Coordinates of C-alpha atoms and ligand atoms in Angstrom, one line a residue:
M24 CA 0.0 0.0 0.0
V25 CA 1.2 3.5 -0.8
S26 CA 0.2 6.6 1.1
S27 CA -2.4 8.7 -0.6
V28 CA -0.8 12.0 0.1
F29 CA 2.9 13.0 0.0
A30 CA 2.6 12.6 3.8
K31 CA 5.8 10.9 4.7
E32 CA 9.3 12.2 4.9
K33 CA 12.0 9.8 3.9
Q34 CA 13.8 8.4 6.9
D35 CA 17.1 7.8 5.2
G36 CA 17.8 11.5 4.5
M37 CA 17.7 11.2 0.7
P38 CA 14.8 13.2 -0.6
G39 CA 12.6 11.1 -2.9
P40 CA 10.8 12.7 -5.7
L41 CA 7.8 13.5 -3.6
H42 CA 9.8 14.5 -0.5
R43 CA 11.2 17.5 -2.2
P44 CA 11.3 20.7 -0.2
V45 CA 8.2 22.1 -1.9
C46 CA 6.1 19.1 -1.1
R47 CA 5.9 20.0 2.6
Q48 CA 4.4 23.4 1.5
L49 CA 2.1 21.7 -0.8
R50 CA 0.9 19.4 1.9
A51 CA 0.2 22.4 4.2
H52 CA -1.5 24.2 1.3
H53 CA -3.6 21.1 0.5
A54 CA -4.9 21.1 4.1
V55 CA -6.2 24.6 3.6
M56 CA -7.6 23.9 0.1
A57 CA -9.4 20.8 1.1
A58 CA -11.9 23.0 2.9
V59 CA -12.3 25.6 0.1
H60 CA -15.2 25.4 -2.3
M61 CA -14.7 26.4 -6.0
R62 CA -18.0 28.2 -5.8
D63 CA -16.5 30.6 -3.4
L64 CA -13.3 31.0 -5.5
F65 CA -15.4 31.9 -8.5
A66 CA -17.5 34.3 -6.4
A67 CA -14.4 36.0 -5.1
D68 CA -12.6 36.4 -8.5
P69 CA -14.5 37.5 -11.6
A70 CA -11.2 37.1 -13.6
R71 CA -10.8 33.5 -12.6
F72 CA -11.3 32.2 -16.1
E73 CA -8.7 34.6 -17.5
R74 CA -6.3 33.6 -14.8
F75 CA -6.6 29.9 -15.3
S76 CA -7.1 29.4 -19.0
L77 CA -4.7 29.1 -21.9
Q78 CA -4.9 29.1 -25.6
V79 CA -2.4 27.3 -27.8
G80 CA -3.2 27.4 -31.5
E81 CA -6.7 26.1 -32.0
L82 CA -6.8 24.5 -28.5
L83 CA -8.3 26.3 -25.5
L84 CA -7.7 24.9 -22.0
D85 CA -10.0 26.1 -19.3
Y86 CA -8.6 24.9 -16.0
S87 CA -10.4 27.4 -13.8
K88 CA -12.8 24.7 -12.5
N89 CA -10.1 23.1 -10.4
R90 CA -9.4 23.3 -6.7
I91 CA -6.6 25.7 -7.1
T92 CA -5.5 29.3 -6.4
D93 CA -2.4 31.2 -7.6
E94 CA -0.6 29.8 -4.7
T95 CA -1.4 26.2 -5.7
M96 CA -0.1 26.8 -9.2
S97 CA 3.1 28.5 -8.1
L98 CA 3.8 25.7 -5.6
L99 CA 3.1 23.0 -8.3
V100 CA 5.3 24.8 -10.8
R101 CA 8.0 24.8 -8.2
L102 CA 7.5 21.0 -7.9
A103 CA 8.1 20.8 -11.7
E104 CA 11.2 22.8 -11.3
E105 CA 12.5 20.8 -8.4
A106 CA 11.8 17.6 -10.4
D107 CA 13.8 19.1 -13.3
V108 CA 11.0 18.8 -15.8
A109 CA 12.9 21.2 -18.1
G110 CA 16.1 19.1 -18.0
W111 CA 14.3 15.8 -18.7
R112 CA 12.4 17.5 -21.5
E113 CA 15.7 18.5 -23.1
R114 CA 17.0 14.9 -22.6
M115 CA 14.0 13.5 -24.4
F116 CA 14.1 16.0 -27.3
G117 CA 17.9 15.6 -27.5
G118 CA 17.7 11.8 -28.0
D119 CA 19.2 10.8 -24.7
K120 CA 18.4 7.2 -23.7
I121 CA 15.8 8.1 -21.1
N122 CA 14.1 4.7 -21.5
N123 CA 16.8 3.3 -19.2
T124 CA 15.6 -0.2 -18.8
E125 CA 15.6 -0.8 -22.5
N126 CA 18.5 1.5 -23.2
R127 CA 16.6 3.4 -25.8
A128 CA 16.0 7.0 -26.8
V129 CA 12.3 8.2 -26.7
L130 CA 11.8 10.1 -29.9
H131 CA 8.3 10.1 -31.1
V132 CA 8.8 13.9 -31.3
A133 CA 11.3 13.3 -34.2
L134 CA 8.6 11.6 -36.2
R135 CA 6.7 14.9 -36.4
N136 CA 9.7 17.2 -36.4
R137 CA 8.4 19.3 -39.3
S138 CA 11.0 21.9 -38.8
N139 CA 13.4 19.2 -39.7
H140 CA 16.2 20.2 -37.3
P141 CA 18.7 17.4 -36.8
V142 CA 17.7 14.9 -34.0
R143 CA 20.6 12.6 -33.1
V144 CA 20.6 9.1 -31.7
D145 CA 24.1 7.7 -31.1
G146 CA 25.4 10.6 -33.1
E147 CA 23.3 9.9 -36.2
D148 CA 20.7 12.4 -37.4
V149 CA 17.5 10.3 -37.7
M150 CA 15.6 12.9 -39.7
P151 CA 16.6 11.7 -43.2
K152 CA 15.2 8.2 -42.5
V153 CA 12.1 9.6 -40.8
N154 CA 11.4 11.7 -43.8
A155 CA 12.2 8.9 -46.3
V156 CA 9.6 6.6 -44.6
I157 CA 6.9 9.4 -44.6
E158 CA 7.6 9.9 -48.3
R159 CA 7.3 6.2 -49.0
M160 CA 4.1 5.9 -47.1
G161 CA 2.6 8.8 -49.0
A162 CA 3.7 7.5 -52.4
F163 CA 2.3 4.0 -51.6
A164 CA -1.0 5.4 -50.2
E165 CA -1.4 7.6 -53.3
R166 CA -1.1 4.5 -55.6
V167 CA -3.8 2.7 -53.6
R168 CA -6.0 5.8 -53.2
S169 CA -5.8 6.7 -56.9
G170 CA -6.6 3.2 -58.0
E171 CA -3.3 2.6 -59.7
W172 CA -2.4 -0.1 -57.2
R173 CA -4.6 -3.1 -58.2
G174 CA -5.4 -6.4 -56.6
Y175 CA -4.4 -9.7 -58.2
T176 CA -7.4 -9.7 -60.5
G177 CA -7.0 -6.1 -61.6
E178 CA -9.6 -4.7 -59.2
R179 CA -9.1 -1.5 -57.2
I180 CA -8.6 -1.8 -53.5
T181 CA -11.7 -1.0 -51.5
D182 CA -10.9 -2.3 -48.0
I183 CA -7.8 -1.9 -45.9
V184 CA -7.4 -4.2 -42.9
N185 CA -4.8 -3.3 -40.2
I186 CA -3.8 -6.3 -38.2
G187 CA -2.1 -5.3 -35.0
I188 CA -2.7 -4.9 -31.2
G189 CA -2.0 -2.5 -28.4
G190 CA 0.2 0.3 -29.7
S191 CA 0.0 -1.1 -33.2
D192 CA -3.8 -0.8 -33.2
L193 CA -5.3 1.7 -30.7
G194 CA -3.6 4.8 -32.1
P195 CA -4.3 4.4 -35.8
Q196 CA -7.8 3.1 -35.0
M197 CA -8.6 6.1 -32.9
V198 CA -7.2 8.5 -35.5
V199 CA -8.9 6.9 -38.5
Q200 CA -12.2 7.1 -36.6
A201 CA -11.6 10.7 -35.5
L202 CA -10.8 11.8 -39.0
K203 CA -13.6 9.9 -40.7
P204 CA -15.0 13.1 -42.3
Y205 CA -11.7 13.3 -44.3
R206 CA -11.7 9.7 -45.4
H207 CA -11.3 8.5 -49.0
P208 CA -14.8 7.7 -50.4
R209 CA -13.8 4.3 -51.8
L210 CA -11.6 3.0 -49.0
K211 CA -13.0 1.4 -45.8
V212 CA -10.4 0.8 -43.0
H213 CA -10.9 -2.1 -40.6
F214 CA -8.9 -3.0 -37.6
I215 CA -8.3 -6.5 -36.3
S216 CA -6.7 -6.9 -32.9
N217 CA -8.4 -9.5 -30.8
I218 CA -7.2 -13.1 -30.8
D219 CA -10.8 -14.1 -30.3
G220 CA -11.4 -15.6 -33.7
A221 CA -14.8 -13.8 -33.9
H222 CA -12.9 -10.6 -34.6
V223 CA -11.0 -11.7 -37.7
K224 CA -13.8 -13.9 -38.9
E225 CA -16.5 -11.3 -38.7
T226 CA -14.3 -8.7 -40.3
L227 CA -13.3 -10.9 -43.2
E228 CA -16.8 -12.2 -43.8
S229 CA -17.9 -9.0 -45.6
L230 CA -14.7 -8.6 -47.5
N231 CA -13.5 -9.7 -51.0
P232 CA -9.9 -11.0 -51.1
E233 CA -9.6 -9.4 -54.6
T234 CA -10.1 -5.9 -53.3
T235 CA -8.6 -6.2 -49.8
L236 CA -5.2 -4.9 -48.7
F237 CA -3.8 -6.1 -45.3
I238 CA -1.3 -4.1 -43.3
V239 CA 0.4 -6.4 -40.7
S240 CA 1.4 -3.9 -38.1
S241 CA 3.8 -5.1 -35.5
K242 CA 6.9 -3.5 -34.1
T243 CA 8.4 -6.9 -33.2
F244 CA 6.6 -9.0 -35.7
T245 CA 6.4 -11.7 -33.1
T246 CA 3.3 -10.8 -31.1
Q247 CA 1.2 -13.9 -30.9
E248 CA -2.2 -12.3 -31.4
T249 CA -1.1 -10.3 -34.5
M250 CA 0.8 -13.1 -36.1
T251 CA -2.0 -15.6 -35.6
N252 CA -4.5 -13.2 -37.1
A253 CA -2.1 -12.4 -40.0
H254 CA -1.5 -16.0 -40.8
Y255 CA -5.2 -16.6 -40.8
A256 CA -5.8 -13.7 -43.1
R257 CA -3.0 -15.0 -45.4
A258 CA -4.7 -18.4 -45.5
W259 CA -8.1 -16.8 -46.2
F260 CA -6.5 -14.8 -49.0
L261 CA -4.7 -17.8 -50.5
A262 CA -7.9 -20.0 -50.3
Q263 CA -9.2 -17.8 -53.1
S264 CA -6.2 -16.4 -54.9
Q265 CA -4.5 -19.8 -55.0
A266 CA -1.0 -18.4 -55.6
E267 CA 1.6 -17.1 -53.2
K268 CA 2.9 -14.6 -55.8
H269 CA -0.3 -12.6 -55.3
I270 CA 0.5 -11.9 -51.7
A271 CA 2.8 -9.1 -52.6
R272 CA -0.2 -7.1 -53.9
H273 CA -2.4 -7.7 -50.9
F274 CA 0.0 -7.7 -47.8
V275 CA 2.3 -5.0 -46.6
A276 CA 4.0 -4.8 -43.3
V277 CA 4.9 -2.2 -40.7
S278 CA 7.7 -3.3 -38.5
T279 CA 11.2 -2.9 -37.1
N280 CA 11.9 -6.6 -37.9
R281 CA 12.9 -7.1 -41.5
E282 CA 13.8 -10.8 -41.2
A283 CA 10.5 -11.8 -39.7
V284 CA 8.6 -9.8 -42.3
A285 CA 10.4 -11.6 -45.1
A286 CA 9.9 -15.0 -43.4
F287 CA 6.1 -14.3 -43.4
G288 CA 6.2 -13.9 -47.1
I289 CA 5.9 -10.2 -47.4
D290 CA 8.2 -8.6 -49.9
P291 CA 10.6 -6.4 -47.9
A292 CA 9.9 -3.7 -50.6
N293 CA 6.4 -3.6 -49.2
M294 CA 7.7 -3.1 -45.6
F295 CA 7.5 0.3 -43.9
E296 CA 10.1 0.7 -41.3
F297 CA 10.3 2.3 -37.9
W298 CA 12.8 2.1 -35.1
D299 CA 13.3 1.0 -31.6
W300 CA 13.3 4.5 -30.3
V301 CA 9.5 4.7 -31.1
G302 CA 7.5 3.2 -28.3
G303 CA 4.4 1.1 -29.3
R304 CA 1.9 3.5 -27.7
Y305 CA 3.7 6.5 -29.2
S306 CA 3.9 5.1 -32.7
L307 CA 0.9 6.4 -34.6
W308 CA 3.2 9.1 -36.0
S309 CA 5.4 6.5 -37.5
A310 CA 4.8 3.9 -40.3
I311 CA 2.2 2.4 -37.8
G312 CA 0.1 5.3 -39.1
L313 CA 0.0 3.8 -42.6
S314 CA -3.7 3.0 -42.3
I315 CA -4.2 6.7 -41.4
V316 CA -2.4 7.8 -44.6
L317 CA -4.4 5.4 -46.7
A318 CA -7.7 6.6 -45.1
V319 CA -7.1 10.4 -45.2
G320 CA -4.2 10.9 -47.6
A321 CA -0.6 12.0 -47.0
E322 CA -1.5 15.7 -46.9
R323 CA -3.8 15.2 -44.0
F324 CA -1.4 12.9 -42.2
V325 CA 1.3 15.6 -42.5
E326 CA -1.3 18.1 -41.0
L327 CA -1.7 15.7 -38.1
L328 CA 2.1 15.6 -37.7
E329 CA 2.2 19.4 -37.9
G330 CA -0.3 19.7 -35.1
A331 CA 1.7 17.4 -32.9
H332 CA 4.8 19.4 -33.8
A333 CA 3.1 22.7 -32.8
M334 CA 2.3 21.2 -29.4
D335 CA 5.9 19.9 -29.2
E336 CA 7.2 23.4 -29.8
H337 CA 4.9 24.8 -27.2
F338 CA 5.8 22.2 -24.7
R339 CA 9.5 22.7 -25.3
H340 CA 9.6 26.5 -25.2
A341 CA 6.7 27.8 -23.2
P342 CA 7.5 28.7 -19.5
L343 CA 6.3 26.0 -17.2
D344 CA 3.5 28.1 -15.7
R345 CA 2.0 28.8 -19.2
N346 CA 2.7 25.4 -20.6
M347 CA -0.4 23.3 -21.4
P348 CA 0.9 19.8 -20.9
V349 CA 2.8 20.9 -17.8
I350 CA -0.4 22.4 -16.3
L351 CA -2.4 19.3 -17.0
A352 CA 0.3 17.1 -15.4
L353 CA 0.6 19.3 -12.3
L354 CA -3.2 19.2 -11.8
G355 CA -3.0 15.4 -12.2
V356 CA -0.3 15.2 -9.5
W357 CA -2.3 17.6 -7.3
Y358 CA -5.3 15.4 -7.2
N359 CA -3.5 12.1 -7.4
N360 CA -0.9 12.7 -4.7
F361 CA -2.5 15.3 -2.4
F362 CA -6.3 14.7 -2.7
G363 CA -5.9 10.9 -3.0
A364 CA -7.8 10.8 -6.3
E365 CA -7.4 7.4 -7.8
S366 CA -8.9 7.8 -11.3
H367 CA -9.2 10.4 -14.0
A368 CA -12.1 10.5 -16.5
I369 CA -11.8 11.4 -20.2
L370 CA -15.1 12.6 -21.5
P371 CA -15.2 13.6 -25.2
Y372 CA -18.2 15.5 -26.3
D373 CA -17.5 14.6 -29.9
H374 CA -18.7 11.4 -31.6
Y375 CA -15.5 11.1 -33.6
L376 CA -13.4 11.1 -30.5
R377 CA -15.2 8.2 -28.9
S378 CA -12.1 6.0 -29.0
L379 CA -10.0 8.6 -27.3
P380 CA -10.6 7.2 -23.8
A381 CA -9.4 3.7 -24.8
Y382 CA -6.4 5.2 -26.5
L383 CA -5.5 7.3 -23.5
E384 CA -6.0 4.4 -21.1
Q385 CA -3.1 2.7 -22.8
A386 CA -1.0 5.8 -23.3
D387 CA -1.3 6.8 -19.7
M388 CA -1.6 3.6 -17.7
E389 CA 1.0 1.6 -19.6
S390 CA 3.4 4.6 -19.2
N391 CA 2.8 5.5 -15.6
G392 CA 1.3 2.4 -14.1
K393 CA 4.5 1.6 -12.3
S394 CA 5.3 1.0 -8.6
V395 CA 9.1 1.1 -9.1
D396 CA 10.9 4.2 -10.0
R397 CA 13.5 4.6 -12.7
D398 CA 16.2 3.6 -10.4
G399 CA 14.5 0.4 -9.3
N400 CA 13.2 1.6 -5.9
V401 CA 9.8 0.7 -4.8
V402 CA 7.8 4.0 -4.6
D403 CA 6.0 5.1 -1.5
Y404 CA 3.6 7.4 -3.3
P405 CA 0.8 6.8 -5.8
T406 CA 1.8 7.0 -9.4
G407 CA -0.4 6.8 -12.6
A408 CA -4.1 7.3 -12.2
I409 CA -6.7 4.9 -13.4
V410 CA -7.7 6.5 -16.7
W411 CA -11.2 5.7 -18.0
G412 CA -14.0 7.3 -19.8
A413 CA -16.6 7.3 -22.6
T414 CA -18.4 9.8 -24.7
G415 CA -19.7 12.4 -22.2
I416 CA -23.2 12.8 -23.5
N417 CA -23.9 9.0 -23.2
G418 CA -22.1 9.0 -19.8
Q419 CA -24.5 11.6 -18.5
H420 CA -27.2 9.0 -18.8
A421 CA -25.1 6.3 -17.1
F422 CA -22.1 6.8 -14.9
Y423 CA -22.2 10.6 -14.2
Q424 CA -24.4 9.9 -11.2
L425 CA -21.2 8.8 -9.4
L426 CA -19.3 11.8 -10.6
H427 CA -21.9 14.1 -9.1
Q428 CA -23.0 12.3 -6.0
G429 CA -20.6 9.5 -5.3
T430 CA -18.0 9.4 -2.6
K431 CA -14.9 9.6 -4.9
I432 CA -13.0 12.5 -6.2
I433 CA -12.7 12.0 -10.0
P434 CA -11.0 14.8 -11.9
A435 CA -12.4 14.8 -15.5
D436 CA -11.3 16.2 -18.8
F437 CA -14.2 17.4 -21.0
I438 CA -13.1 17.5 -24.7
V439 CA -15.3 19.5 -27.1
S440 CA -15.2 20.7 -30.7
V441 CA -16.6 24.2 -31.3
E442 CA -17.4 23.5 -34.9
P443 CA -19.1 20.2 -35.7
H444 CA -18.5 18.2 -38.8
T445 CA -22.2 18.0 -39.6
N446 CA -24.6 20.8 -40.3
L447 CA -27.0 19.7 -37.6
Q448 CA -26.5 22.8 -35.6
A449 CA -29.5 22.1 -33.3
H450 CA -27.8 18.8 -32.3
H451 CA -24.5 20.5 -31.7
D452 CA -26.0 23.2 -29.6
I453 CA -27.7 20.6 -27.3
L454 CA -24.3 18.8 -27.1
I455 CA -22.5 21.9 -26.1
A456 CA -25.2 23.0 -23.7
N457 CA -24.9 19.7 -21.9
F458 CA -21.1 19.9 -21.7
L459 CA -21.4 23.4 -20.2
A460 CA -24.1 22.4 -17.8
Q461 CA -22.2 19.3 -16.5
T462 CA -19.0 21.2 -15.8
E463 CA -20.9 24.0 -14.1
A464 CA -22.9 21.5 -12.0
L465 CA -19.8 19.5 -11.1
M466 CA -18.2 22.7 -9.9
R467 CA -21.1 24.5 -8.2
G468 CA -23.2 21.6 -7.0
R469 CA -26.6 22.5 -5.5
T470 CA -26.7 23.6 -1.9
R471 CA -29.2 22.4 0.6
E472 CA -31.0 25.8 0.6
E473 CA -31.2 25.8 -3.2
T474 CA -32.5 22.3 -3.2
Q475 CA -35.1 23.1 -0.5
A476 CA -36.3 26.1 -2.5
Q477 CA -36.8 23.9 -5.6
T478 CA -38.2 20.8 -4.0
G479 CA -39.5 19.8 -0.6
Q480 CA -38.9 16.1 -0.5
F481 CA -35.8 14.0 -0.2
V482 CA -33.7 17.0 0.1
S483 CA -30.6 15.1 1.2
H484 CA -30.8 12.9 -1.9
K485 CA -31.0 15.9 -4.1
V486 CA -28.2 18.0 -2.7
F487 CA -25.0 18.1 -4.8
D488 CA -21.9 19.0 -3.0
G489 CA -20.1 20.2 -6.1
N490 CA -16.4 21.1 -5.9
H491 CA -15.7 18.3 -8.4
P492 CA -12.7 19.4 -10.6
S493 CA -12.8 19.4 -14.3
N494 CA -10.7 20.7 -17.3
A495 CA -12.4 21.8 -20.5
I496 CA -10.4 21.4 -23.7
L497 CA -12.0 23.1 -26.6
L498 CA -10.8 22.3 -30.2
Q499 CA -11.9 24.8 -32.8
K500 CA -12.7 21.9 -35.0
L501 CA -11.6 18.2 -35.1
T502 CA -9.2 18.7 -37.9
P503 CA -6.0 16.6 -38.4
H504 CA -4.0 19.5 -37.0
A505 CA -6.1 19.9 -33.9
L506 CA -6.1 16.2 -33.3
G507 CA -2.3 16.1 -33.6
M508 CA -2.1 18.9 -31.0
L509 CA -4.5 17.1 -28.7
I510 CA -2.7 13.7 -28.7
A511 CA 0.7 15.4 -28.3
L512 CA -0.8 17.4 -25.4
Y513 CA -1.6 14.2 -23.5
E514 CA 1.7 12.5 -24.5
H515 CA 3.6 15.3 -22.8
K516 CA 1.3 15.4 -19.9
I517 CA 2.1 11.8 -19.3
F518 CA 5.8 12.5 -19.7
V519 CA 5.8 15.3 -17.1
E520 CA 3.9 13.2 -14.6
G521 CA 6.4 10.5 -15.1
V522 CA 9.3 12.9 -14.5
I523 CA 7.7 14.1 -11.2
W524 CA 7.1 10.6 -10.1
N525 CA 10.6 9.6 -11.2
L526 CA 9.4 6.8 -13.5
N527 CA 10.5 5.4 -16.7
S528 CA 7.3 6.0 -18.6
Y529 CA 8.6 4.2 -21.7
D530 CA 9.0 0.6 -20.7
Q531 CA 6.2 -1.9 -20.2
W532 CA 7.3 -4.9 -18.3
G533 CA 3.8 -5.7 -17.3
V534 CA 2.9 -6.2 -21.0
E535 CA 6.0 -8.3 -21.6
L536 CA 4.9 -10.7 -18.8
G537 CA 1.6 -11.3 -20.5
K538 CA 3.4 -12.1 -23.8
Q539 CA 5.4 -14.8 -22.0
L540 CA 2.8 -16.4 -19.7
A541 CA 0.3 -17.6 -22.3
S542 CA 2.9 -19.4 -24.4
R543 CA 3.6 -21.8 -21.5
I544 CA -0.1 -22.7 -21.0
L545 CA -1.1 -22.9 -24.7
P546 CA 0.2 -26.5 -25.3
E547 CA -1.3 -27.6 -22.0
L548 CA -4.8 -26.8 -23.1
H549 CA -5.0 -30.0 -25.2
A550 CA -2.4 -32.1 -23.2
D551 CA -3.2 -35.8 -23.0
A552 CA -2.8 -36.0 -19.2
P553 CA -4.2 -33.6 -16.6
V554 CA -2.0 -30.6 -16.0
G555 CA -0.5 -30.0 -12.5
G556 CA 2.3 -27.5 -12.8
H557 CA 0.4 -24.4 -11.7
D558 CA -1.5 -23.3 -8.6
A559 CA -4.7 -25.2 -7.8
S560 CA -7.0 -22.7 -9.4
T561 CA -5.1 -22.5 -12.7
N562 CA -4.6 -26.3 -12.8
A563 CA -8.3 -26.8 -12.2
L564 CA -9.3 -24.3 -14.9
I565 CA -7.0 -25.7 -17.5
N566 CA -8.2 -29.2 -16.8
Y567 CA -11.8 -28.1 -16.8
Y568 CA -11.2 -26.5 -20.2
R569 CA -9.5 -29.7 -21.4
R570 CA -12.5 -31.8 -20.5
M571 CA -15.2 -29.4 -21.7
S572 CA -13.8 -27.9 -24.9
H573 CA -14.4 -29.3 -28.3
P574 CA -11.6 -28.2 -30.5
R575 CA -12.5 -27.0 -34.0
T576 CA -10.2 -25.8 -36.8
G577 CA -10.7 -24.4 -40.2
L578 CA -11.2 -21.1 -42.0
Ligands
LIG614 C1 3.0 -0.4 -26.4 C2 3.1 -1.7 -25.9 C3 2.2 -2.7 -26.6 C4 2.6 -3.1 -28.0 C5 1.8 -4.3 -28.4 C6 2.1 -4.7 -29.9 O1 3.6 0.5 -26.0 O2 4.4 -2.1 -26.0 O3 0.9 -2.3 -26.6 O4 2.3 -2.0 -28.9 O5 2.1 -5.4 -27.6 O6 3.4 -5.0 -30.1 P1 4.0 -5.2 -31.5 O7 3.8 -4.0 -32.3 O8 5.4 -5.6 -31.3 O9 3.2 -6.3 -32.1

């Protein structure tokens, strides 16, 4: 168990990350702020919005509905200074191997470095190869989009299927969905990730092998789920096309593993490369974004990169107290480590952003869900929050009850587009009115007196305490550029939190464990004799499955 506030001083004299000098002041300040209601803060300061909001390009962040004052923010910024956020930021942008357990640089920022200044890893400027892959992706996508690239019977491609999982799925899937208004009219993009055969089977059922192009997306090209689905897709394709030579027109790969791609039978000329300094969950900007380029075209993809680059530049150069990712991270730390908040809700009020919560669950929880710091010490403070969410408007009719009247403190991000992609203005106005009403209600609540004045009965049930923190992030419109900014905003927020918690946000040993465990059990599922090498529960479940399952094979 770790303490819910930065309450403890280290006994051994070495200040841990959350035992820095400013933390004592933050604890004292928290004791005061715990009793302060945001309603009163707003009443006392008509300029509170101006004080606690920030515009960067087409993104507006309103963070005034947080349990903060000027003093809170200046103490939190001091925490960022004492944690050397600025120094770590330079180390990341400079190509230092800040992923220390894998001895790798962390350079997703190089993938969208549209100013093209040199970025060196081990002395080599990576920009020429980054740019070359972007060029190749664009040229390939153009051939498919224009109809020049044909399937083995001479038909145009109509369907793209990305086979990948985790970082090789969630990012491109979220972006392709978010940018649907920009998609190519002929091309439908599908994503297969689940090893449950229903996913691949259902997806392929409606497709024609003659007009389908598969992208096998896997950094390692060894991930069991992806490779099993890819082999199934290959067999499905060959069942109709009858000749291996046709594979070259229907399968391309995105990977760092050239040998494994060739062994699968994909022509290395149809492989799009990326590098070990691109983490899976940070890889949508790399060749892993090939499905995005196919869906919306190279120009739009570059706009996405440009948006991310604009946020990178802001993050790198803006002072910490006017720095959007830093502010979001500091608020995250404030609630996580001082108020004891355990989770953080992501609530998009934009239909096209409905996969953003799932994407951020991975980005954040795989990065900062760690109980050992970068030096291998067990931490004695809470780290990454449980990130969760769903489209806000639907959530209002479901889980918002707990946000308003539950016993937990759940900071929430409301993400909204000012301009919709449809011309259904009445719909959009209702959507926006709901977002505004919810954030206002979460902040204000409804006092006993107000409740009594409105209704006589069950007053206690109808009182809302309010004082629930939220951020509002307004995009002018969900364009590729704005989306790039938004994703990069969260990536850097995650980075800053990781620095403050002294974590390596870029390894994922928990994922690696899962990759190993199943391979031991797999052959045991159909073993001749009962299995006994595990704990009693696992043994019994394996043996139950052995008895009760009826293996089936086939396409
Ligand atoms: C991401 C994780 C993980 C990874 C998948 C797929 O940061 O490492 O989600 O992306 O396990 O891995 P491959 O791309 O190697 O198939």
